[in-house]
């Protein structure tokens, strides 16, 4: 492990985020160095959310005590995933991306390029900065013969890739709130 960045904030010496530390939101669990890896609801909770999305009536009697516990647990996970991503999480995500692209920024430009991405992607929550989204960047098909995923992202391009994941996190949180309110527990 390297040392924490000095006053210049040089990301080349930044250690990976493997454990929570000062500056990380207390409710944001570490997940192998990449934010809070959001997992969409599965099982009964996933079924209830799918019914709600599909316009199927979910009645209070459908919200049994065990389902309410599962809803609360998923809500806790989604709330953590919906937190704003701290700059250190974005920097760590980008540091790992740098090893996967043909043109990582030179050390002198790392801080400025990371800051630009953090600014443009400020509305992308913690749960979207995952190994899966990093691989989604790398696995993009070429556009007009240009290998998009093999290159360092422009801030707007990265935002466009991460935005659908952010929307799914927010939509799940909204639906969970509806179900919890319906069941009388928040």
PDB file of C-alpha atoms in Angstrom:
ATOM      1  CA  UNK A   1       0.000   0.000   0.000  1.00  0.00           C
ATOM      2  CA  UNK A   2       1.160   3.517  -0.731  1.00  0.00           C
ATOM      3  CA  UNK A   3       0.675   6.527   1.401  1.00  0.00           C
ATOM      4  CA  UNK A   4      -2.237   8.943   1.473  1.00  0.00           C
ATOM      5  CA  UNK A   5      -1.970  11.766  -1.043  1.00  0.00           C
ATOM      6  CA  UNK A   6      -0.025  14.745   0.163  1.00  0.00           C
ATOM      7  CA  UNK A   7      -1.038  18.384  -0.186  1.00  0.00           C
ATOM      8  CA  UNK A   8      -0.849  18.107  -3.965  1.00  0.00           C
ATOM      9  CA  UNK A   9      -3.380  15.236  -3.855  1.00  0.00           C
ATOM     10  CA  UNK A  10      -1.317  13.089  -6.229  1.00  0.00           C
ATOM     11  CA  UNK A  11      -3.508  10.048  -6.859  1.00  0.00           C
ATOM     12  CA  UNK A  12      -0.514   7.964  -7.955  1.00  0.00           C
ATOM     13  CA  UNK A  13       0.434   7.522  -4.274  1.00  0.00           C
ATOM     14  CA  UNK A  14      -3.110   7.030  -2.983  1.00  0.00           C
ATOM     15  CA  UNK A  15      -3.789   3.694  -1.358  1.00  0.00           C
ATOM     16  CA  UNK A  16      -6.821   1.733  -2.408  1.00  0.00           C
ATOM     17  CA  UNK A  17      -9.913   2.011  -0.306  1.00  0.00           C
ATOM     18  CA  UNK A  18     -10.046  -1.369   1.357  1.00  0.00           C
ATOM     19  CA  UNK A  19     -11.238  -0.257   4.762  1.00  0.00           C
ATOM     20  CA  UNK A  20     -13.441   2.600   5.942  1.00  0.00           C
ATOM     21  CA  UNK A  21     -11.560   5.570   7.317  1.00  0.00           C
ATOM     22  CA  UNK A  22     -11.988   9.240   8.094  1.00  0.00           C
ATOM     23  CA  UNK A  23     -13.934  11.093   5.438  1.00  0.00           C
ATOM     24  CA  UNK A  24     -16.087   8.109   4.432  1.00  0.00           C
ATOM     25  CA  UNK A  25     -19.748   8.323   5.413  1.00  0.00           C
ATOM     26  CA  UNK A  26     -20.293   6.134   8.461  1.00  0.00           C
ATOM     27  CA  UNK A  27     -23.218   4.327   6.840  1.00  0.00           C
ATOM     28  CA  UNK A  28     -21.353   3.526   3.634  1.00  0.00           C
ATOM     29  CA  UNK A  29     -19.900   0.052   3.855  1.00  0.00           C
ATOM     30  CA  UNK A  30     -16.614  -0.568   2.113  1.00  0.00           C
ATOM     31  CA  UNK A  31     -16.808  -3.131  -0.656  1.00  0.00           C
ATOM     32  CA  UNK A  32     -13.445  -4.118  -1.954  1.00  0.00           C
ATOM     33  CA  UNK A  33     -12.411  -0.535  -2.616  1.00  0.00           C
ATOM     34  CA  UNK A  34     -15.312   0.613  -4.754  1.00  0.00           C
ATOM     35  CA  UNK A  35     -17.945   2.564  -2.919  1.00  0.00           C
ATOM     36  CA  UNK A  36     -20.966   0.634  -1.795  1.00  0.00           C
ATOM     37  CA  UNK A  37     -21.651  -2.016  -4.412  1.00  0.00           C
ATOM     38  CA  UNK A  38     -25.380  -1.704  -4.912  1.00  0.00           C
ATOM     39  CA  UNK A  39     -27.241  -4.930  -5.440  1.00  0.00           C
ATOM     40  CA  UNK A  40     -30.790  -4.721  -6.779  1.00  0.00           C
ATOM     41  CA  UNK A  41     -33.413  -6.376  -4.608  1.00  0.00           C
ATOM     42  CA  UNK A  42     -34.061 -10.070  -5.184  1.00  0.00           C
ATOM     43  CA  UNK A  43     -36.447 -12.648  -3.751  1.00  0.00           C
ATOM     44  CA  UNK A  44     -39.687 -11.436  -2.194  1.00  0.00           C
ATOM     45  CA  UNK A  45     -38.501  -7.824  -2.126  1.00  0.00           C
ATOM     46  CA  UNK A  46     -37.559  -7.974  -5.800  1.00  0.00           C
ATOM     47  CA  UNK A  47     -40.961  -9.485  -6.562  1.00  0.00           C
ATOM     48  CA  UNK A  48     -42.808  -6.764  -4.652  1.00  0.00           C
ATOM     49  CA  UNK A  49     -40.821  -4.075  -6.453  1.00  0.00           C
ATOM     50  CA  UNK A  50     -41.499  -5.708  -9.829  1.00  0.00           C
ATOM     51  CA  UNK A  51     -45.216  -5.855  -9.029  1.00  0.00           C
ATOM     52  CA  UNK A  52     -45.200  -2.181  -8.077  1.00  0.00           C
ATOM     53  CA  UNK A  53     -43.337  -1.248 -11.286  1.00  0.00           C
ATOM     54  CA  UNK A  54     -45.731  -3.358 -13.332  1.00  0.00           C
ATOM     55  CA  UNK A  55     -48.783  -1.614 -11.908  1.00  0.00           C
ATOM     56  CA  UNK A  56     -49.922  -4.679  -9.973  1.00  0.00           C
ATOM     57  CA  UNK A  57     -51.643  -3.799  -6.724  1.00  0.00           C
ATOM     58  CA  UNK A  58     -49.595  -4.540  -3.635  1.00  0.00           C
ATOM     59  CA  UNK A  59     -51.889  -4.685  -0.627  1.00  0.00           C
ATOM     60  CA  UNK A  60     -50.930  -4.150   3.016  1.00  0.00           C
ATOM     61  CA  UNK A  61     -51.740  -7.820   3.687  1.00  0.00           C
ATOM     62  CA  UNK A  62     -48.975  -8.723   1.200  1.00  0.00           C
ATOM     63  CA  UNK A  63     -46.447  -7.037   3.469  1.00  0.00           C
ATOM     64  CA  UNK A  64     -45.926  -9.770   6.044  1.00  0.00           C
ATOM     65  CA  UNK A  65     -43.565  -9.238   8.993  1.00  0.00           C
ATOM     66  CA  UNK A  66     -40.792 -11.209   7.274  1.00  0.00           C
ATOM     67  CA  UNK A  67     -41.227  -9.180   4.079  1.00  0.00           C
ATOM     68  CA  UNK A  68     -41.166  -5.946   6.085  1.00  0.00           C
ATOM     69  CA  UNK A  69     -37.849  -7.029   7.660  1.00  0.00           C
ATOM     70  CA  UNK A  70     -36.484  -7.795   4.193  1.00  0.00           C
ATOM     71  CA  UNK A  71     -37.777  -4.442   2.904  1.00  0.00           C
ATOM     72  CA  UNK A  72     -36.057  -2.612   5.780  1.00  0.00           C
ATOM     73  CA  UNK A  73     -32.792  -4.472   5.155  1.00  0.00           C
ATOM     74  CA  UNK A  74     -32.877  -3.634   1.435  1.00  0.00           C
ATOM     75  CA  UNK A  75     -33.782  -0.021   2.248  1.00  0.00           C
ATOM     76  CA  UNK A  76     -30.738   0.216   4.520  1.00  0.00           C
ATOM     77  CA  UNK A  77     -28.550  -1.084   1.691  1.00  0.00           C
ATOM     78  CA  UNK A  78     -30.120   1.260  -0.885  1.00  0.00           C
ATOM     79  CA  UNK A  79     -29.845   4.277   1.430  1.00  0.00           C
ATOM     80  CA  UNK A  80     -26.105   3.628   1.766  1.00  0.00           C
ATOM     81  CA  UNK A  81     -25.788   3.172  -2.008  1.00  0.00           C
ATOM     82  CA  UNK A  82     -27.692   6.417  -2.653  1.00  0.00           C
ATOM     83  CA  UNK A  83     -25.273   8.553  -0.614  1.00  0.00           C
ATOM     84  CA  UNK A  84     -23.119  10.991  -2.567  1.00  0.00           C
ATOM     85  CA  UNK A  85     -19.832   9.395  -3.567  1.00  0.00           C
ATOM     86  CA  UNK A  86     -16.894  10.881  -1.659  1.00  0.00           C
ATOM     87  CA  UNK A  87     -14.115  12.134  -3.950  1.00  0.00           C
ATOM     88  CA  UNK A  88     -11.780   9.452  -2.577  1.00  0.00           C
ATOM     89  CA  UNK A  89     -14.134   6.724  -3.887  1.00  0.00           C
ATOM     90  CA  UNK A  90     -14.249   8.325  -7.328  1.00  0.00           C
ATOM     91  CA  UNK A  91     -10.457   8.673  -7.303  1.00  0.00           C
ATOM     92  CA  UNK A  92      -9.992   5.018  -6.341  1.00  0.00           C
ATOM     93  CA  UNK A  93     -12.432   3.910  -9.071  1.00  0.00           C
ATOM     94  CA  UNK A  94     -10.508   5.963 -11.630  1.00  0.00           C
ATOM     95  CA  UNK A  95      -7.154   4.701 -10.358  1.00  0.00           C
ATOM     96  CA  UNK A  96      -8.278   1.142 -11.045  1.00  0.00           C
ATOM     97  CA  UNK A  97      -9.640   2.208 -14.448  1.00  0.00           C
ATOM     98  CA  UNK A  98      -6.255   3.721 -15.348  1.00  0.00           C
ATOM     99  CA  UNK A  99      -4.725   0.246 -15.384  1.00  0.00           C
ATOM    100  CA  UNK A 100      -7.355  -0.915 -17.899  1.00  0.00           C
ATOM    101  CA  UNK A 101      -7.179   1.819 -20.540  1.00  0.00           C
ATOM    102  CA  UNK A 102      -4.621   2.632 -23.211  1.00  0.00           C
ATOM    103  CA  UNK A 103      -4.230   6.301 -22.334  1.00  0.00           C
ATOM    104  CA  UNK A 104      -4.371   6.895 -18.564  1.00  0.00           C
ATOM    105  CA  UNK A 105      -3.657  10.487 -17.614  1.00  0.00           C
ATOM    106  CA  UNK A 106      -0.030  11.364 -16.949  1.00  0.00           C
ATOM    107  CA  UNK A 107       0.800  11.865 -13.243  1.00  0.00           C
ATOM    108  CA  UNK A 108       0.794  15.657 -13.648  1.00  0.00           C
ATOM    109  CA  UNK A 109      -2.798  15.590 -14.958  1.00  0.00           C
ATOM    110  CA  UNK A 110      -4.330  12.969 -12.637  1.00  0.00           C
ATOM    111  CA  UNK A 111      -5.656  15.388 -10.041  1.00  0.00           C
ATOM    112  CA  UNK A 112      -7.200  17.789 -12.568  1.00  0.00           C
ATOM    113  CA  UNK A 113      -8.834  15.009 -14.619  1.00  0.00           C
ATOM    114  CA  UNK A 114     -10.138  13.273 -11.506  1.00  0.00           C
ATOM    115  CA  UNK A 115     -11.537  16.564 -10.200  1.00  0.00           C
ATOM    116  CA  UNK A 116     -13.284  17.226 -13.523  1.00  0.00           C
ATOM    117  CA  UNK A 117     -14.913  13.796 -13.475  1.00  0.00           C
ATOM    118  CA  UNK A 118     -15.909  14.208  -9.818  1.00  0.00           C
ATOM    119  CA  UNK A 119     -17.519  17.562 -10.618  1.00  0.00           C
ATOM    120  CA  UNK A 120     -19.476  16.326 -13.629  1.00  0.00           C
ATOM    121  CA  UNK A 121     -20.469  13.092 -11.865  1.00  0.00           C
ATOM    122  CA  UNK A 122     -21.379  14.718  -8.532  1.00  0.00           C
ATOM    123  CA  UNK A 123     -24.964  13.440  -8.844  1.00  0.00           C
ATOM    124  CA  UNK A 124     -23.840   9.836  -9.340  1.00  0.00           C
ATOM    125  CA  UNK A 125     -24.302   8.064  -5.987  1.00  0.00           C
ATOM    126  CA  UNK A 126     -21.849   5.869  -4.145  1.00  0.00           C
ATOM    127  CA  UNK A 127     -23.534   2.645  -5.278  1.00  0.00           C
ATOM    128  CA  UNK A 128     -22.798   3.293  -8.954  1.00  0.00           C
ATOM    129  CA  UNK A 129     -19.002   3.327  -8.549  1.00  0.00           C
ATOM    130  CA  UNK A 130     -18.468  -0.432  -8.724  1.00  0.00           C
ATOM    131  CA  UNK A 131     -16.198  -2.921 -10.453  1.00  0.00           C
ATOM    132  CA  UNK A 132     -19.182  -3.777 -12.674  1.00  0.00           C
ATOM    133  CA  UNK A 133     -19.558  -0.214 -13.934  1.00  0.00           C
ATOM    134  CA  UNK A 134     -15.812   0.010 -14.479  1.00  0.00           C
ATOM    135  CA  UNK A 135     -16.005  -3.141 -16.623  1.00  0.00           C
ATOM    136  CA  UNK A 136     -19.049  -1.686 -18.403  1.00  0.00           C
ATOM    137  CA  UNK A 137     -16.847   1.254 -19.403  1.00  0.00           C
ATOM    138  CA  UNK A 138     -14.097  -1.022 -20.698  1.00  0.00           C
ATOM    139  CA  UNK A 139     -16.459  -3.332 -22.577  1.00  0.00           C
ATOM    140  CA  UNK A 140     -18.239  -0.683 -24.609  1.00  0.00           C
ATOM    141  CA  UNK A 141     -18.327  -1.504 -28.284  1.00  0.00           C
ATOM    142  CA  UNK A 142     -16.441   0.815 -30.633  1.00  0.00           C
ATOM    143  CA  UNK A 143     -18.363   3.842 -31.901  1.00  0.00           C
ATOM    144  CA  UNK A 144     -17.537   4.973 -35.413  1.00  0.00           C
ATOM    145  CA  UNK A 145     -14.435   2.816 -35.256  1.00  0.00           C
ATOM    146  CA  UNK A 146     -13.227   4.505 -32.046  1.00  0.00           C
ATOM    147  CA  UNK A 147     -12.601   2.115 -29.125  1.00  0.00           C
ATOM    148  CA  UNK A 148     -14.448   4.137 -26.462  1.00  0.00           C
ATOM    149  CA  UNK A 149     -13.892   1.662 -23.616  1.00  0.00           C
ATOM    150  CA  UNK A 150     -10.178   1.358 -24.266  1.00  0.00           C
ATOM    151  CA  UNK A 151      -9.669   5.076 -23.571  1.00  0.00           C
ATOM    152  CA  UNK A 152      -9.776   7.336 -20.537  1.00  0.00           C
ATOM    153  CA  UNK A 153     -13.313   8.721 -20.233  1.00  0.00           C
ATOM    154  CA  UNK A 154     -14.338  12.270 -20.874  1.00  0.00           C
ATOM    155  CA  UNK A 155     -16.393  13.404 -17.865  1.00  0.00           C
ATOM    156  CA  UNK A 156     -19.647  13.587 -19.840  1.00  0.00           C
ATOM    157  CA  UNK A 157     -19.144  10.155 -21.389  1.00  0.00           C
ATOM    158  CA  UNK A 158     -18.595   8.586 -17.985  1.00  0.00           C
ATOM    159  CA  UNK A 159     -21.640  10.361 -16.576  1.00  0.00           C
ATOM    160  CA  UNK A 160     -23.747   8.994 -19.444  1.00  0.00           C
ATOM    161  CA  UNK A 161     -22.581   5.468 -18.646  1.00  0.00           C
ATOM    162  CA  UNK A 162     -23.153   5.720 -14.865  1.00  0.00           C
ATOM    163  CA  UNK A 163     -26.431   7.659 -14.956  1.00  0.00           C
ATOM    164  CA  UNK A 164     -28.729   4.671 -15.663  1.00  0.00           C
ATOM    165  CA  UNK A 165     -27.319   2.847 -12.615  1.00  0.00           C
ATOM    166  CA  UNK A 166     -27.863   5.965 -10.512  1.00  0.00           C
ATOM    167  CA  UNK A 167     -31.462   6.165 -11.741  1.00  0.00           C
ATOM    168  CA  UNK A 168     -32.101   2.506 -10.852  1.00  0.00           C
ATOM    169  CA  UNK A 169     -30.770   3.104  -7.326  1.00  0.00           C
ATOM    170  CA  UNK A 170     -33.020   6.150  -6.851  1.00  0.00           C
ATOM    171  CA  UNK A 171     -36.059   4.390  -8.343  1.00  0.00           C
ATOM    172  CA  UNK A 172     -35.584   1.402  -6.047  1.00  0.00           C
ATOM    173  CA  UNK A 173     -35.245   3.683  -3.026  1.00  0.00           C
ATOM    174  CA  UNK A 174     -38.465   5.498  -3.966  1.00  0.00           C
ATOM    175  CA  UNK A 175     -40.371   2.224  -4.444  1.00  0.00           C
ATOM    176  CA  UNK A 176     -39.054   0.820  -1.170  1.00  0.00           C
ATOM    177  CA  UNK A 177     -40.228   3.945   0.629  1.00  0.00           C
ATOM    178  CA  UNK A 178     -43.695   3.465  -0.856  1.00  0.00           C
ATOM    179  CA  UNK A 179     -43.836  -0.168   0.245  1.00  0.00           C
ATOM    180  CA  UNK A 180     -42.536   0.588   3.743  1.00  0.00           C
ATOM    181  CA  UNK A 181     -45.086   3.374   4.165  1.00  0.00           C
ATOM    182  CA  UNK A 182     -47.815   1.053   2.959  1.00  0.00           C
ATOM    183  CA  UNK A 183     -46.740  -1.557   5.521  1.00  0.00           C
ATOM    184  CA  UNK A 184     -46.656   1.018   8.293  1.00  0.00           C
ATOM    185  CA  UNK A 185     -42.915   0.838   8.891  1.00  0.00           C
ATOM    186  CA  UNK A 186     -40.191   3.182   7.756  1.00  0.00           C
TER     187      UNK A 186
END
